[in-house]
Amino acid sequence: MTNFLKSIKPGQTIGIIGGGQLGQMMTLSAKEMNFKVIVLDPSHNCPASTVADEVIEAEYDDIEEIIKLSKRCDVLTYEFENVDVKTINKVKENTYVPQGTKALEISQNRVMEKEFLKRHNHPIADFVEIKDKTNLKKYIDEVGIPCILKTATGGYDGHGQVVINSEKDIEKASSLLASKARLILEKVVDFKMEVSVIISRNESGDTAIFPIIENQHRENILHISITPARITKEMEQLINKNAEEIATNLELVGTMGIEFFIDKNNKLYVNEIAPRPHNSGHLTIEACDFSQFDLHIKGICNMALQRPQLLKSAVMINVLGQHIDQVKDLLIQENAWHYHDYGKQESRHNRKMGHVTLLTDDVEKTIKELKETKIWNK
Ligand code: AMP
């Protein structure tokens, strides 16, 4: 196989599998540098369609169309981690795919992800793989209550998860147990804070780590992100050390998000790895001199990377279907809001429609002001 170690230059073509908001924001960064961008997405009106040069309308598992895309681009990337590994391996014959498949394969399966983390001595919550679905109780006794039953593949934003607080909750897990999905049971971490790290790397090994981000979820969907996270210097160093080791061991290229829990005793756990730009990192667009999308594009093009600088503290709040109308109304008077609208055709409850970022000298005051709008009460 050809050993590609090359750089992609402005004017050349980037192919992106997936044209959602992540694909859209990647495209915006790429267009600033005058790359040509072709996106593949099942929807012709996907968020990236307003900014990309071209959209190939095809399902993500349409191998023929992905092969066609690969023949037309100088480098191929993806905006989500559930891209078929076999397809990516196949199209390597046609184009530069510097991200490879190691990070994809590991992050697509929670069992592989946890085994990878354990093997490299990263702290994780206790877990077991469910091998006998008729005997959940045995596994609950092993892990301890409270615990969470999760599908090993395909879960996102809390989909495919059941929290088990007592044996009575076993009933709630019946449909997951009846499904064909591989499952794991994971101990609940009584965390005091969730944080994420965005880290970017290129094929030459330059690594750039962003300031740590503090996250709050609602119904398992990211609600608010704050940077820099309100943690000690020691914790920051420990998180960065874990993130850098994970990036190196995964042979990361492009941008990746890593989610962590910090428990009440200041113990750190790695929760999840996402080998792509991450929702919490959207605030880097305004808060840093280079955004997570800028460094994704630079990373996959094998351009030199440097550690991004934080320009100012920032708060980002997600705009879901139930918020967007009021957000648009208030936008007219909110002069400090950086509003990003993904341009999705259909608005639904809990669907990510956009986000607002605020740069601030006073994070608490900014959060209080956002609360006072009452938009995010629902
Ligand atoms: P995940 O899809 O695994 O990232 O889970 C989504 C959200 O569920 C996380 O961001 C946490 O808020 C919560 N969660 C998941 N796993 C755990 C756990 N082991 N302990 C506590 N909370 C969890």
Tab-separated table of C-alpha atoms and ligand atoms in Angstrom:
chain	number	residue	atom	x	y	z
A	1	MET	CA	0.000	0.000	0.000
A	2	THR	CA	1.172	3.521	-0.740
A	3	ASN	CA	2.529	5.289	2.291
A	4	PHE	CA	0.919	8.702	1.993
A	5	LEU	CA	2.633	11.372	4.043
A	6	LYS	CA	1.814	14.488	2.216
A	7	SER	CA	0.038	17.798	2.552
A	8	ILE	CA	-3.132	18.999	0.932
A	9	LYS	CA	-3.111	22.619	-0.224
A	10	PRO	CA	-5.804	25.306	-0.674
A	11	GLY	CA	-7.493	24.847	-4.017
A	12	GLN	CA	-7.556	21.070	-3.624
A	13	THR	CA	-10.721	19.144	-2.786
A	14	ILE	CA	-11.902	17.852	0.588
A	15	GLY	CA	-14.622	15.187	0.675
A	16	ILE	CA	-16.769	14.980	3.814
A	17	ILE	CA	-19.040	12.052	4.651
A	18	GLY	CA	-21.951	13.676	6.490
A	19	GLY	CA	-23.371	17.152	5.962
A	20	GLY	CA	-24.898	17.921	9.368
A	21	GLN	CA	-23.812	20.815	11.562
A	22	LEU	CA	-20.336	19.355	12.076
A	23	GLY	CA	-19.877	18.970	8.316
A	24	GLN	CA	-21.215	22.491	7.854
A	25	MET	CA	-18.766	24.054	10.305
A	26	MET	CA	-15.856	21.992	8.897
A	27	THR	CA	-16.808	23.285	5.457
A	28	LEU	CA	-16.868	26.901	6.656
A	29	SER	CA	-13.294	26.532	7.950
A	30	ALA	CA	-12.211	24.823	4.727
A	31	LYS	CA	-13.778	27.497	2.528
A	32	GLU	CA	-11.865	30.252	4.384
A	33	MET	CA	-8.722	28.609	3.025
A	34	ASN	CA	-10.269	28.146	-0.418
A	35	PHE	CA	-10.539	24.384	-0.394
A	36	LYS	CA	-13.186	22.901	-2.608
A	37	VAL	CA	-15.632	20.854	-0.518
A	38	ILE	CA	-17.871	17.995	-1.642
A	39	VAL	CA	-20.228	16.617	0.995
A	40	LEU	CA	-22.064	13.287	0.922
A	41	ASP	CA	-25.359	13.270	2.802
A	42	PRO	CA	-28.755	11.586	2.396
A	43	SER	CA	-30.429	14.981	2.360
A	44	HIS	CA	-29.894	17.454	-0.443
A	45	ASN	CA	-30.826	20.266	1.991
A	46	CYS	CA	-28.471	19.162	4.763
A	47	PRO	CA	-26.853	21.928	6.888
A	48	ALA	CA	-23.570	21.777	4.900
A	49	SER	CA	-25.431	22.225	1.597
A	50	THR	CA	-25.549	26.005	2.027
A	51	VAL	CA	-21.759	26.286	2.219
A	52	ALA	CA	-20.264	23.306	0.346
A	53	ASP	CA	-19.417	23.427	-3.356
A	54	GLU	CA	-21.423	20.293	-3.982
A	55	VAL	CA	-23.617	17.757	-2.220
A	56	ILE	CA	-23.754	14.131	-3.306
A	57	GLU	CA	-27.155	12.956	-2.184
A	58	ALA	CA	-26.642	9.394	-0.954
A	59	GLU	CA	-27.032	7.243	2.134
A	60	TYR	CA	-23.965	6.887	4.365
A	61	ASP	CA	-23.750	3.190	3.513
A	62	ASP	CA	-23.986	3.711	-0.249
A	63	ILE	CA	-20.571	2.283	-1.127
A	64	GLU	CA	-20.825	3.132	-4.825
A	65	GLU	CA	-21.424	6.820	-4.103
A	66	ILE	CA	-18.708	6.949	-1.433
A	67	ILE	CA	-16.290	5.440	-3.961
A	68	LYS	CA	-17.348	8.105	-6.479
A	69	LEU	CA	-16.733	10.800	-3.863
A	70	SER	CA	-13.314	9.353	-3.019
A	71	LYS	CA	-12.279	9.471	-6.685
A	72	ARG	CA	-13.104	13.156	-6.834
A	73	CYS	CA	-11.369	14.388	-3.661
A	74	ASP	CA	-7.735	14.822	-2.575
A	75	VAL	CA	-8.513	14.001	1.059
A	76	LEU	CA	-11.524	12.311	2.626
A	77	THR	CA	-12.910	12.922	6.135
A	78	TYR	CA	-16.146	12.260	8.042
A	79	GLU	CA	-18.260	14.207	10.503
A	80	PHE	CA	-19.444	11.290	12.660
A	81	GLU	CA	-17.961	8.106	14.061
A	82	ASN	CA	-20.422	5.589	12.675
A	83	VAL	CA	-18.945	5.465	9.192
A	84	ASP	CA	-18.444	1.935	7.938
A	85	VAL	CA	-14.840	0.899	8.537
A	86	LYS	CA	-14.782	-1.510	5.566
A	87	THR	CA	-15.886	1.282	3.239
A	88	ILE	CA	-13.147	3.588	4.512
A	89	ASN	CA	-10.550	0.853	4.024
A	90	LYS	CA	-11.790	0.314	0.494
A	91	VAL	CA	-11.631	3.968	-0.563
A	92	LYS	CA	-8.061	4.326	0.726
A	93	GLU	CA	-7.103	2.984	-2.704
A	94	ASN	CA	-8.513	6.105	-4.322
A	95	THR	CA	-7.712	8.977	-2.014
A	96	TYR	CA	-5.813	10.204	1.026
A	97	VAL	CA	-7.611	9.093	4.226
A	98	PRO	CA	-5.179	10.216	6.898
A	99	GLN	CA	-7.577	9.519	9.779
A	100	GLY	CA	-7.409	5.808	8.999
A	101	THR	CA	-9.782	3.490	10.840
A	102	LYS	CA	-8.200	2.771	14.241
A	103	ALA	CA	-9.962	5.597	16.110
A	104	LEU	CA	-13.195	4.851	14.232
A	105	GLU	CA	-13.189	1.161	15.032
A	106	ILE	CA	-12.464	1.686	18.712
A	107	SER	CA	-14.967	4.461	19.273
A	108	GLN	CA	-17.738	2.648	17.391
A	109	ASN	CA	-17.933	-0.040	20.029
A	110	ARG	CA	-18.095	0.722	23.761
A	111	VAL	CA	-16.560	-2.654	24.643
A	112	MET	CA	-13.531	-2.043	22.407
A	113	GLU	CA	-13.327	1.569	23.610
A	114	LYS	CA	-13.282	0.571	27.274
A	115	GLU	CA	-10.802	-2.251	26.676
A	116	PHE	CA	-8.533	0.158	24.804
A	117	LEU	CA	-8.741	2.677	27.663
A	118	LYS	CA	-8.103	-0.029	30.279
A	119	ARG	CA	-5.142	-1.410	28.333
A	120	HIS	CA	-3.533	2.027	28.323
A	121	ASN	CA	-4.253	2.607	32.026
A	122	HIS	CA	-6.822	5.364	31.609
A	123	PRO	CA	-9.331	5.518	34.463
A	124	ILE	CA	-12.863	4.341	33.532
A	125	ALA	CA	-16.069	3.440	35.391
A	126	ASP	CA	-16.440	-0.258	36.272
A	127	PHE	CA	-18.297	-2.137	33.569
A	128	VAL	CA	-19.177	-5.626	32.335
A	129	GLU	CA	-20.190	-6.830	28.925
A	130	ILE	CA	-23.585	-8.570	29.021
A	131	LYS	CA	-23.001	-12.005	27.599
A	132	ASP	CA	-26.223	-13.634	28.855
A	133	LYS	CA	-29.188	-11.317	28.366
A	134	THR	CA	-31.497	-13.553	30.417
A	135	ASN	CA	-29.543	-12.882	33.573
A	136	LEU	CA	-29.253	-9.120	33.975
A	137	LYS	CA	-29.552	-9.463	37.744
A	138	LYS	CA	-26.247	-11.346	37.933
A	139	TYR	CA	-24.489	-8.465	36.155
A	140	ILE	CA	-26.224	-5.856	38.327
A	141	ASP	CA	-24.930	-7.658	41.419
A	142	GLU	CA	-21.459	-7.662	39.890
A	143	VAL	CA	-21.357	-3.948	38.957
A	144	GLY	CA	-23.543	-2.591	41.750
A	145	ILE	CA	-26.486	-0.185	41.789
A	146	PRO	CA	-26.868	2.476	40.412
A	147	CYS	CA	-25.690	1.435	36.973
A	148	ILE	CA	-26.488	2.128	33.317
A	149	LEU	CA	-27.259	-0.399	30.629
A	150	LYS	CA	-25.889	0.847	27.299
A	151	THR	CA	-25.836	-0.509	23.775
A	152	ALA	CA	-22.257	-1.201	22.717
A	153	THR	CA	-22.775	0.383	19.297
A	154	GLY	CA	-24.818	3.123	17.722
A	155	GLY	CA	-25.893	4.993	20.885
A	156	TYR	CA	-25.787	8.790	21.060
A	157	ASP	CA	-27.208	11.529	23.293
A	158	GLY	CA	-28.480	8.898	25.728
A	159	HIS	CA	-30.284	6.812	23.077
A	160	GLY	CA	-29.958	3.125	23.857
A	161	GLN	CA	-29.393	3.698	27.599
A	162	VAL	CA	-31.374	2.673	30.676
A	163	VAL	CA	-30.441	3.803	34.180
A	164	ILE	CA	-30.951	1.097	36.803
A	165	ASN	CA	-31.449	2.403	40.328
A	166	SER	CA	-33.066	-0.717	41.762
A	167	GLU	CA	-34.034	-4.206	40.690
A	168	LYS	CA	-37.473	-2.835	39.789
A	169	ASP	CA	-35.835	-0.980	36.879
A	170	ILE	CA	-34.888	-4.256	35.189
A	171	GLU	CA	-38.358	-4.079	33.601
A	172	LYS	CA	-37.406	-0.766	31.897
A	173	ALA	CA	-34.514	-2.562	30.235
A	174	SER	CA	-36.695	-5.218	28.607
A	175	SER	CA	-36.699	-3.763	25.101
A	176	LEU	CA	-32.913	-3.300	25.138
A	177	LEU	CA	-32.536	-6.882	26.367
A	178	ALA	CA	-34.878	-8.123	23.646
A	179	SER	CA	-32.907	-6.352	20.930
A	180	LYS	CA	-30.015	-7.930	19.052
A	181	ALA	CA	-27.644	-5.217	20.261
A	182	ARG	CA	-24.515	-6.035	22.235
A	183	LEU	CA	-24.861	-4.437	25.668
A	184	ILE	CA	-22.665	-3.308	28.514
A	185	LEU	CA	-23.550	-2.468	32.091
A	186	GLU	CA	-21.639	0.429	33.552
A	187	LYS	CA	-21.417	1.754	37.105
A	188	VAL	CA	-22.904	5.240	37.542
A	189	VAL	CA	-20.236	7.768	38.455
A	190	ASP	CA	-21.494	10.226	41.066
A	191	PHE	CA	-19.809	13.068	39.252
A	192	LYS	CA	-19.581	16.668	40.365
A	193	MET	CA	-18.545	17.826	36.910
A	194	GLU	CA	-18.425	16.631	33.318
A	195	VAL	CA	-15.624	18.032	31.167
A	196	SER	CA	-14.391	17.523	27.654
A	197	VAL	CA	-11.138	18.041	25.864
A	198	ILE	CA	-10.813	18.857	22.217
A	199	ILE	CA	-7.519	17.739	20.734
A	200	SER	CA	-6.236	17.915	17.166
A	201	ARG	CA	-3.302	16.161	15.530
A	202	ASN	CA	-1.799	15.799	12.081
A	203	GLU	CA	-0.107	12.834	10.448
A	204	SER	CA	3.326	14.274	11.213
A	205	GLY	CA	2.454	14.122	14.926
A	206	ASP	CA	1.894	17.822	15.774
A	207	THR	CA	-0.640	17.865	18.597
A	208	ALA	CA	-2.760	20.839	19.668
A	209	ILE	CA	-4.925	20.698	22.763
A	210	PHE	CA	-7.701	23.200	23.459
A	211	PRO	CA	-8.544	24.677	26.875
A	212	ILE	CA	-10.694	22.251	28.883
A	213	ILE	CA	-14.467	22.670	28.630
A	214	GLU	CA	-17.022	22.141	31.401
A	215	ASN	CA	-20.344	20.618	30.287
A	216	GLN	CA	-23.860	20.326	31.620
A	217	HIS	CA	-26.374	17.959	30.042
A	218	ARG	CA	-30.156	17.834	30.108
A	219	GLU	CA	-31.907	14.592	29.207
A	220	ASN	CA	-28.455	13.362	28.105
A	221	ILE	CA	-28.169	16.145	25.515
A	222	LEU	CA	-25.460	18.758	25.921
A	223	HIS	CA	-27.052	21.933	27.293
A	224	ILE	CA	-24.294	24.369	28.302
A	225	SER	CA	-20.514	24.391	27.835
A	226	ILE	CA	-18.099	26.709	29.613
A	227	THR	CA	-14.429	27.293	28.949
A	228	PRO	CA	-12.068	27.296	30.727
A	229	ALA	CA	-13.468	24.593	33.004
A	230	ARG	CA	-13.498	25.607	36.664
A	231	ILE	CA	-10.987	22.964	37.808
A	232	THR	CA	-7.617	22.955	39.551
A	233	LYS	CA	-4.293	23.190	37.726
A	234	GLU	CA	-3.471	19.617	38.815
A	235	MET	CA	-6.742	18.295	37.373
A	236	GLU	CA	-6.121	20.201	34.152
A	237	GLN	CA	-2.685	18.612	33.821
A	238	LEU	CA	-4.064	15.143	34.521
A	239	ILE	CA	-6.834	15.547	31.923
A	240	ASN	CA	-4.429	16.878	29.302
A	241	LYS	CA	-1.992	14.022	29.949
A	242	ASN	CA	-4.781	11.464	29.439
A	243	ALA	CA	-5.998	13.243	26.295
A	244	GLU	CA	-2.538	13.448	24.727
A	245	GLU	CA	-1.849	9.769	25.399
A	246	ILE	CA	-5.228	8.741	23.950
A	247	ALA	CA	-4.610	10.857	20.828
A	248	THR	CA	-1.165	9.338	20.297
A	249	ASN	CA	-2.302	5.765	20.908
A	250	LEU	CA	-5.231	6.182	18.517
A	251	GLU	CA	-2.897	7.679	15.899
A	252	LEU	CA	-5.364	10.562	15.784
A	253	VAL	CA	-5.513	12.781	12.725
A	254	GLY	CA	-7.926	15.734	12.720
A	255	THR	CA	-9.982	16.773	15.725
A	256	MET	CA	-11.320	14.550	18.488
A	257	GLY	CA	-13.458	15.170	21.582
A	258	ILE	CA	-12.893	13.186	24.790
A	259	GLU	CA	-15.498	13.285	27.564
A	260	PHE	CA	-14.535	12.890	31.234
A	261	PHE	CA	-16.279	12.733	34.621
A	262	ILE	CA	-14.781	14.191	37.808
A	263	ASP	CA	-16.330	12.590	40.882
A	264	LYS	CA	-16.931	14.003	44.366
A	265	ASN	CA	-13.501	12.726	45.501
A	266	ASN	CA	-11.770	14.395	42.567
A	267	LYS	CA	-11.228	11.095	40.822
A	268	LEU	CA	-11.136	11.343	37.040
A	269	TYR	CA	-12.858	8.914	34.624
A	270	VAL	CA	-12.791	8.841	30.835
A	271	ASN	CA	-16.387	8.495	29.624
A	272	GLU	CA	-16.283	8.519	25.850
A	273	ILE	CA	-14.138	9.227	22.799
A	274	ALA	CA	-15.509	10.912	19.666
A	275	PRO	CA	-12.979	10.969	16.787
A	276	ARG	CA	-14.463	14.124	15.245
A	277	PRO	CA	-15.202	17.710	16.276
A	278	HIS	CA	-17.453	17.725	19.354
A	279	ASN	CA	-20.545	19.753	20.259
A	280	SER	CA	-18.820	21.214	23.334
A	281	GLY	CA	-16.017	22.495	21.115
A	282	HIS	CA	-18.282	24.801	19.125
A	283	LEU	CA	-17.333	27.617	21.482
A	284	THR	CA	-13.763	27.459	20.188
A	285	ILE	CA	-14.986	29.273	17.047
A	286	GLU	CA	-15.127	32.536	18.997
A	287	ALA	CA	-13.155	31.749	22.157
A	288	CYS	CA	-9.893	30.633	20.510
A	289	ASP	CA	-7.580	31.898	17.785
A	290	PHE	CA	-8.109	28.624	15.885
A	291	SER	CA	-11.376	26.673	16.200
A	292	GLN	CA	-11.780	22.901	16.482
A	293	PHE	CA	-12.930	22.962	12.842
A	294	ASP	CA	-9.919	24.979	11.660
A	295	LEU	CA	-7.591	22.461	13.288
A	296	HIS	CA	-9.572	19.519	11.942
A	297	ILE	CA	-9.044	20.803	8.417
A	298	LYS	CA	-5.384	21.656	9.070
A	299	GLY	CA	-4.904	18.265	10.745
A	300	ILE	CA	-6.306	16.195	7.871
A	301	CYS	CA	-4.340	18.300	5.361
A	302	ASN	CA	-1.153	17.636	7.372
A	303	MET	CA	-0.515	21.347	7.920
A	304	ALA	CA	1.504	22.392	10.991
A	305	LEU	CA	-0.525	22.834	14.187
A	306	GLN	CA	0.088	24.956	17.238
A	307	ARG	CA	-1.647	25.013	20.610
A	308	PRO	CA	-4.721	27.237	20.245
A	309	GLN	CA	-4.850	30.341	22.408
A	310	LEU	CA	-7.901	31.156	24.513
A	311	LEU	CA	-8.899	34.733	23.660
A	312	LYS	CA	-11.601	34.996	26.295
A	313	SER	CA	-13.746	32.832	28.575
A	314	ALA	CA	-16.882	31.620	26.837
A	315	VAL	CA	-20.284	30.082	27.443
A	316	MET	CA	-22.101	28.111	24.745
A	317	ILE	CA	-25.737	27.071	24.954
A	318	ASN	CA	-27.379	24.647	22.549
A	319	VAL	CA	-30.512	25.754	20.696
A	320	LEU	CA	-32.928	22.835	20.356
A	321	GLY	CA	-36.186	22.643	18.412
A	322	GLN	CA	-38.191	23.935	21.394
A	323	HIS	CA	-35.929	27.016	21.730
A	324	ILE	CA	-35.297	28.220	18.223
A	325	ASP	CA	-38.282	30.491	17.615
A	326	GLN	CA	-37.724	32.423	20.825
A	327	VAL	CA	-33.978	32.571	20.229
A	328	LYS	CA	-34.573	34.150	16.815
A	329	ASP	CA	-36.961	36.692	18.375
A	330	LEU	CA	-34.526	37.679	21.099
A	331	LEU	CA	-31.513	37.755	18.771
A	332	ILE	CA	-32.592	41.171	17.486
A	333	GLN	CA	-31.798	42.773	20.851
A	334	GLU	CA	-28.979	40.522	22.153
A	335	ASN	CA	-25.914	42.303	20.839
A	336	ALA	CA	-23.397	39.941	22.489
A	337	TRP	CA	-24.818	36.695	21.115
A	338	HIS	CA	-22.863	34.786	18.502
A	339	TYR	CA	-25.750	32.856	17.005
A	340	HIS	CA	-25.129	29.838	14.781
A	341	ASP	CA	-28.130	28.435	12.917
A	342	TYR	CA	-27.574	25.082	11.228
A	343	GLY	CA	-30.372	25.751	8.758
A	344	LYS	CA	-32.170	22.473	9.390
A	345	GLN	CA	-35.400	22.212	7.441
A	346	GLU	CA	-37.405	20.536	10.152
A	347	SER	CA	-37.508	21.600	13.786
A	348	ARG	CA	-38.263	18.945	16.400
A	349	HIS	CA	-38.259	18.753	20.192
A	350	ASN	CA	-34.680	18.092	21.396
A	351	ARG	CA	-33.227	18.337	17.870
A	352	LYS	CA	-30.033	20.423	17.745
A	353	MET	CA	-30.916	23.429	15.561
A	354	GLY	CA	-28.108	25.834	16.429
A	355	HIS	CA	-26.117	27.280	19.309
A	356	VAL	CA	-25.299	30.608	20.915
A	357	THR	CA	-21.823	31.478	22.182
A	358	LEU	CA	-21.051	34.396	24.482
A	359	LEU	CA	-17.570	35.666	25.292
A	360	THR	CA	-17.508	36.903	28.863
A	361	ASP	CA	-15.461	38.157	31.802
A	362	ASP	CA	-18.061	36.805	34.200
A	363	VAL	CA	-19.267	33.273	33.462
A	364	GLU	CA	-21.782	33.134	36.366
A	365	LYS	CA	-23.376	36.434	35.310
A	366	THR	CA	-23.656	35.269	31.698
A	367	ILE	CA	-25.305	31.986	32.713
A	368	LYS	CA	-27.702	33.914	34.980
A	369	GLU	CA	-28.628	36.233	32.109
A	370	LEU	CA	-29.272	33.264	29.808
A	371	LYS	CA	-31.512	31.710	32.484
A	372	GLU	CA	-33.426	34.975	32.842
A	373	THR	CA	-34.493	34.791	29.197
A	374	LYS	CA	-36.548	31.714	30.275
A	375	ILE	CA	-36.016	30.324	26.747
A	376	TRP	CA	-34.202	27.280	28.081
A	377	ASN	CA	-36.872	26.457	30.709
A	378	LYS	CA	-38.363	23.921	28.323
B	1	AMP	P1	-22.715	8.734	26.849
B	1	AMP	O1	-23.536	8.518	25.627
B	1	AMP	O2	-22.078	7.502	27.375
B	1	AMP	O3	-21.746	9.876	26.722
B	1	AMP	O4	-23.767	9.226	27.961
B	1	AMP	C1	-24.493	10.426	27.854
B	1	AMP	C2	-24.569	11.104	29.210
B	1	AMP	O5	-25.144	10.204	30.182
B	1	AMP	C3	-23.205	11.493	29.789
B	1	AMP	O6	-22.748	12.721	29.288
B	1	AMP	C4	-23.547	11.550	31.275
B	1	AMP	O7	-24.217	12.759	31.603
B	1	AMP	C5	-24.505	10.388	31.441
B	1	AMP	N1	-23.740	9.164	31.780
B	1	AMP	C6	-23.311	8.222	30.908
B	1	AMP	N2	-22.599	7.257	31.544
B	1	AMP	C7	-22.564	7.594	32.839
B	1	AMP	C8	-21.986	7.011	34.026
B	1	AMP	N3	-21.304	5.869	33.987
B	1	AMP	N4	-22.153	7.667	35.194
B	1	AMP	C9	-22.853	8.817	35.266
B	1	AMP	N5	-23.425	9.415	34.201
B	1	AMP	C10	-23.301	8.820	33.009
